[in-house]
Amino acid sequence: MGVTPKEKLPFLVAPLEKLINWARENSLWPAQFGLACCAIEMMSTAGSRYDMARFGMEVFRASPRQSDVMIVAGRVSQKMAPVLVTIYEQMLEPKWVIAMGDCSSSGGIYNNYAIIQGVDKIVPVDVYIAGCPPRPEALLDGLIMLQKKIRTERPLAKRSTQTRDGHDHLY
C-alpha cells in the first residue's frame, strides 16, 4: 500500500473518504421542523420552481430517524425547545442543523422570555440563513454551503472526546 506525499495518507483511504463525503453531501434528507412563516418558504423550496431535488434533498422526512439534516424554520418557544432537542437527539449520526431565518438564528424581533434567542443555545448549528423570512434561494444557498462543509469533513479520522475528568479518549 503506497502513501501519497501530498496527503501523508495511504492512497486507498483518501479516495474512500472522498466517496463517503460525496455520498453524504448528495443524499441529504431534511427533517421538517417548520414553526412559523419561514416554514412556508421552506415548503416552496421543495416545489417545482426551486426544486431541491436537483441537489439530492427532495425527501422531507417526518421521522427524525430517517433524516440527517434538520432545518429549523422559525421562532422556537421555550415550550417547543425540549421537543426540538428530542428530535435532534433521535437523529442518527452524522447530523447537521440549519437555522433558517432571523428568529431561529437570533430570536428575531421577539426579544422576550418566551422565545429562545437563537436555536444554537440548545442544539449545534452548522449553517445560518439570514432573512425575515428568507427567500427560497437563500435556503438553497444554505444547503449548498452545508454540502461544501460536508465535502471537507474527515469521516475516517479518529476523533477524540473529552470525558468529565478532562482526559481525551479516542474512539
Tab-separated table of C-alpha atoms in Angstrom:
chain	number	residue	atom	x	y	z
A	1	MET	CA	0.000	0.000	0.000
A	2	GLY	CA	1.530	3.307	-1.079
A	3	VAL	CA	1.474	6.702	0.584
A	4	THR	CA	0.894	9.890	-1.342
A	5	PRO	CA	3.446	12.558	-0.389
A	6	LYS	CA	0.832	15.289	-0.558
A	7	GLU	CA	-1.629	13.897	1.957
A	8	LYS	CA	0.535	11.539	4.047
A	9	LEU	CA	-2.317	9.024	3.922
A	10	PRO	CA	-2.462	5.613	2.336
A	11	PHE	CA	-3.866	6.108	-1.136
A	12	LEU	CA	-6.682	3.626	-0.559
A	13	VAL	CA	-8.085	5.575	2.415
A	14	ALA	CA	-8.210	9.074	0.952
A	15	PRO	CA	-10.443	8.189	-2.008
A	16	LEU	CA	-12.729	6.253	0.365
A	17	GLU	CA	-13.185	9.385	2.475
A	18	LYS	CA	-13.996	11.380	-0.632
A	19	LEU	CA	-16.513	8.743	-1.714
A	20	ILE	CA	-18.193	8.775	1.698
A	21	ASN	CA	-18.386	12.581	1.676
A	22	TRP	CA	-19.749	12.571	-1.874
A	23	ALA	CA	-22.499	10.155	-0.845
A	24	ARG	CA	-23.347	12.171	2.261
A	25	GLU	CA	-23.443	15.548	0.570
A	26	ASN	CA	-25.612	14.372	-2.328
A	27	SER	CA	-28.207	12.492	-0.303
A	28	LEU	CA	-29.255	14.884	2.455
A	29	TRP	CA	-32.706	14.140	3.793
A	30	PRO	CA	-34.100	17.101	5.703
A	31	ALA	CA	-36.313	16.792	8.761
A	32	GLN	CA	-39.190	19.195	8.543
A	33	PHE	CA	-39.311	21.427	11.589
A	34	GLY	CA	-41.249	24.474	10.436
A	35	LEU	CA	-42.517	26.656	13.255
A	36	ALA	CA	-43.542	29.958	11.673
A	37	CYS	CA	-43.617	31.937	8.433
A	38	CYS	CA	-40.180	30.629	7.418
A	39	ALA	CA	-41.779	27.208	7.025
A	40	ILE	CA	-43.812	28.490	4.047
A	41	GLU	CA	-40.585	29.491	2.304
A	42	MET	CA	-39.062	26.119	3.182
A	43	MET	CA	-42.047	24.331	1.625
A	44	SER	CA	-41.841	26.429	-1.520
A	45	THR	CA	-38.163	25.492	-1.882
A	46	ALA	CA	-39.245	21.874	-2.301
A	47	GLY	CA	-41.706	22.888	-5.023
A	48	SER	CA	-41.166	22.685	-8.761
A	49	ARG	CA	-39.973	26.273	-9.182
A	50	TYR	CA	-36.885	25.921	-6.965
A	51	ASP	CA	-36.583	22.112	-6.997
A	52	MET	CA	-34.414	20.895	-4.130
A	53	ALA	CA	-34.349	17.506	-5.862
A	54	ARG	CA	-31.526	18.773	-8.097
A	55	PHE	CA	-29.275	18.606	-5.055
A	56	GLY	CA	-30.465	15.232	-3.737
A	57	MET	CA	-32.661	16.713	-0.992
A	58	GLU	CA	-36.163	16.140	-2.240
A	59	VAL	CA	-37.285	13.791	0.513
A	60	PHE	CA	-38.602	15.712	3.523
A	61	ARG	CA	-38.880	13.233	6.358
A	62	ALA	CA	-41.327	13.424	9.241
A	63	SER	CA	-39.344	10.862	11.221
A	64	PRO	CA	-36.042	12.039	12.732
A	65	ARG	CA	-34.606	8.537	12.385
A	66	GLN	CA	-34.784	8.839	8.602
A	67	SER	CA	-33.260	12.307	8.265
A	68	ASP	CA	-29.796	13.712	8.649
A	69	VAL	CA	-30.276	17.486	8.396
A	70	MET	CA	-32.739	19.472	10.485
A	71	ILE	CA	-33.967	22.758	9.046
A	72	VAL	CA	-35.268	24.841	11.946
A	73	ALA	CA	-37.509	27.370	10.227
A	74	GLY	CA	-38.990	29.983	12.527
A	75	ARG	CA	-39.046	31.045	16.131
A	76	VAL	CA	-38.510	28.449	18.841
A	77	SER	CA	-40.510	28.992	22.009
A	78	GLN	CA	-39.499	27.791	25.461
A	79	LYS	CA	-42.204	25.114	25.281
A	80	MET	CA	-41.023	23.884	21.873
A	81	ALA	CA	-37.319	23.716	22.836
A	82	PRO	CA	-37.492	20.294	24.574
A	83	VAL	CA	-39.295	18.862	21.548
A	84	LEU	CA	-36.608	20.204	19.217
A	85	VAL	CA	-33.846	18.737	21.397
A	86	THR	CA	-35.617	15.361	21.487
A	87	ILE	CA	-35.947	15.274	17.714
A	88	TYR	CA	-32.291	16.283	17.339
A	89	GLU	CA	-31.182	13.514	19.695
A	90	GLN	CA	-33.242	10.943	17.771
A	91	MET	CA	-31.487	11.766	14.507
A	92	LEU	CA	-28.726	9.358	13.532
A	93	GLU	CA	-25.099	10.419	13.120
A	94	PRO	CA	-23.895	12.262	11.132
A	95	LYS	CA	-26.440	15.026	11.578
A	96	TRP	CA	-26.473	18.689	10.711
A	97	VAL	CA	-28.672	21.662	11.631
A	98	ILE	CA	-29.635	24.696	9.564
A	99	ALA	CA	-31.098	27.743	11.335
A	100	MET	CA	-33.409	29.318	8.767
A	101	GLY	CA	-34.458	32.893	9.358
A	102	ASP	CA	-33.715	35.595	11.880
A	103	CYS	CA	-35.993	34.114	14.540
A	104	SER	CA	-34.234	30.767	14.675
A	105	SER	CA	-30.794	32.358	14.302
A	106	SER	CA	-31.068	35.077	16.945
A	107	GLY	CA	-34.634	35.357	18.207
A	108	GLY	CA	-35.527	37.973	15.585
A	109	ILE	CA	-37.889	40.697	16.702
A	110	TYR	CA	-39.105	38.564	19.596
A	111	ASN	CA	-36.786	39.724	22.383
A	112	ASN	CA	-38.775	38.309	25.304
A	113	TYR	CA	-38.761	35.448	27.781
A	114	ALA	CA	-40.939	33.119	25.696
A	115	ILE	CA	-38.664	32.817	22.637
A	116	ILE	CA	-35.242	31.136	22.555
A	117	GLN	CA	-32.735	33.778	21.429
A	118	GLY	CA	-31.077	31.573	18.836
A	119	VAL	CA	-31.500	27.851	18.334
A	120	ASP	CA	-27.740	27.438	18.812
A	121	LYS	CA	-28.403	27.773	22.545
A	122	ILE	CA	-29.937	24.271	22.546
A	123	VAL	CA	-28.503	22.395	19.514
A	124	PRO	CA	-25.298	22.927	17.491
A	125	VAL	CA	-25.957	24.834	14.268
A	126	ASP	CA	-23.914	24.291	11.093
A	127	VAL	CA	-25.388	26.921	8.739
A	128	TYR	CA	-27.251	30.160	9.477
A	129	ILE	CA	-29.591	31.655	6.871
A	130	ALA	CA	-30.484	35.323	7.333
A	131	GLY	CA	-33.752	36.975	6.352
A	132	CYS	CA	-37.248	37.538	7.625
A	133	PRO	CA	-38.422	35.330	6.038
A	134	PRO	CA	-35.507	34.200	3.884
A	135	ARG	CA	-36.233	33.573	0.246
A	136	PRO	CA	-36.145	30.014	-1.127
A	137	GLU	CA	-32.949	30.916	-2.976
A	138	ALA	CA	-31.323	31.676	0.376
A	139	LEU	CA	-32.273	28.227	1.682
A	140	LEU	CA	-30.823	26.624	-1.440
A	141	ASP	CA	-27.639	28.644	-0.914
A	142	GLY	CA	-27.506	27.460	2.710
A	143	LEU	CA	-27.933	23.850	1.612
A	144	ILE	CA	-25.109	24.246	-0.904
A	145	MET	CA	-22.939	25.728	1.874
A	146	LEU	CA	-23.737	22.671	4.001
A	147	GLN	CA	-22.737	20.414	1.107
A	148	LYS	CA	-19.385	22.221	0.882
A	149	LYS	CA	-18.885	21.763	4.613
A	150	ILE	CA	-19.625	18.034	4.351
A	151	ARG	CA	-17.182	17.761	1.434
A	152	THR	CA	-14.305	18.842	3.701
A	153	GLU	CA	-15.104	16.511	6.616
A	154	ARG	CA	-12.879	13.580	7.571
A	155	PRO	CA	-15.241	10.644	8.307
A	156	LEU	CA	-12.456	8.086	8.871
A	157	ALA	CA	-10.220	10.249	11.051
A	158	LYS	CA	-10.010	9.325	14.702
A	159	ARG	CA	-11.943	11.783	16.789
A	160	SER	CA	-11.254	12.464	20.432
A	161	THR	CA	-13.799	13.187	23.086
A	162	GLN	CA	-13.199	14.684	26.472
A	163	THR	CA	-14.755	12.939	29.410
A	164	ARG	CA	-15.848	14.616	32.620
A	165	ASP	CA	-12.430	14.046	34.158
A	166	GLY	CA	-10.809	16.087	31.352
A	167	HIS	CA	-8.994	13.219	29.627
A	168	ASP	CA	-9.080	12.713	25.862
A	169	HIS	CA	-10.325	9.358	24.638
A	170	LEU	CA	-10.136	8.193	21.027
A	171	TYR	CA	-12.988	6.281	19.508
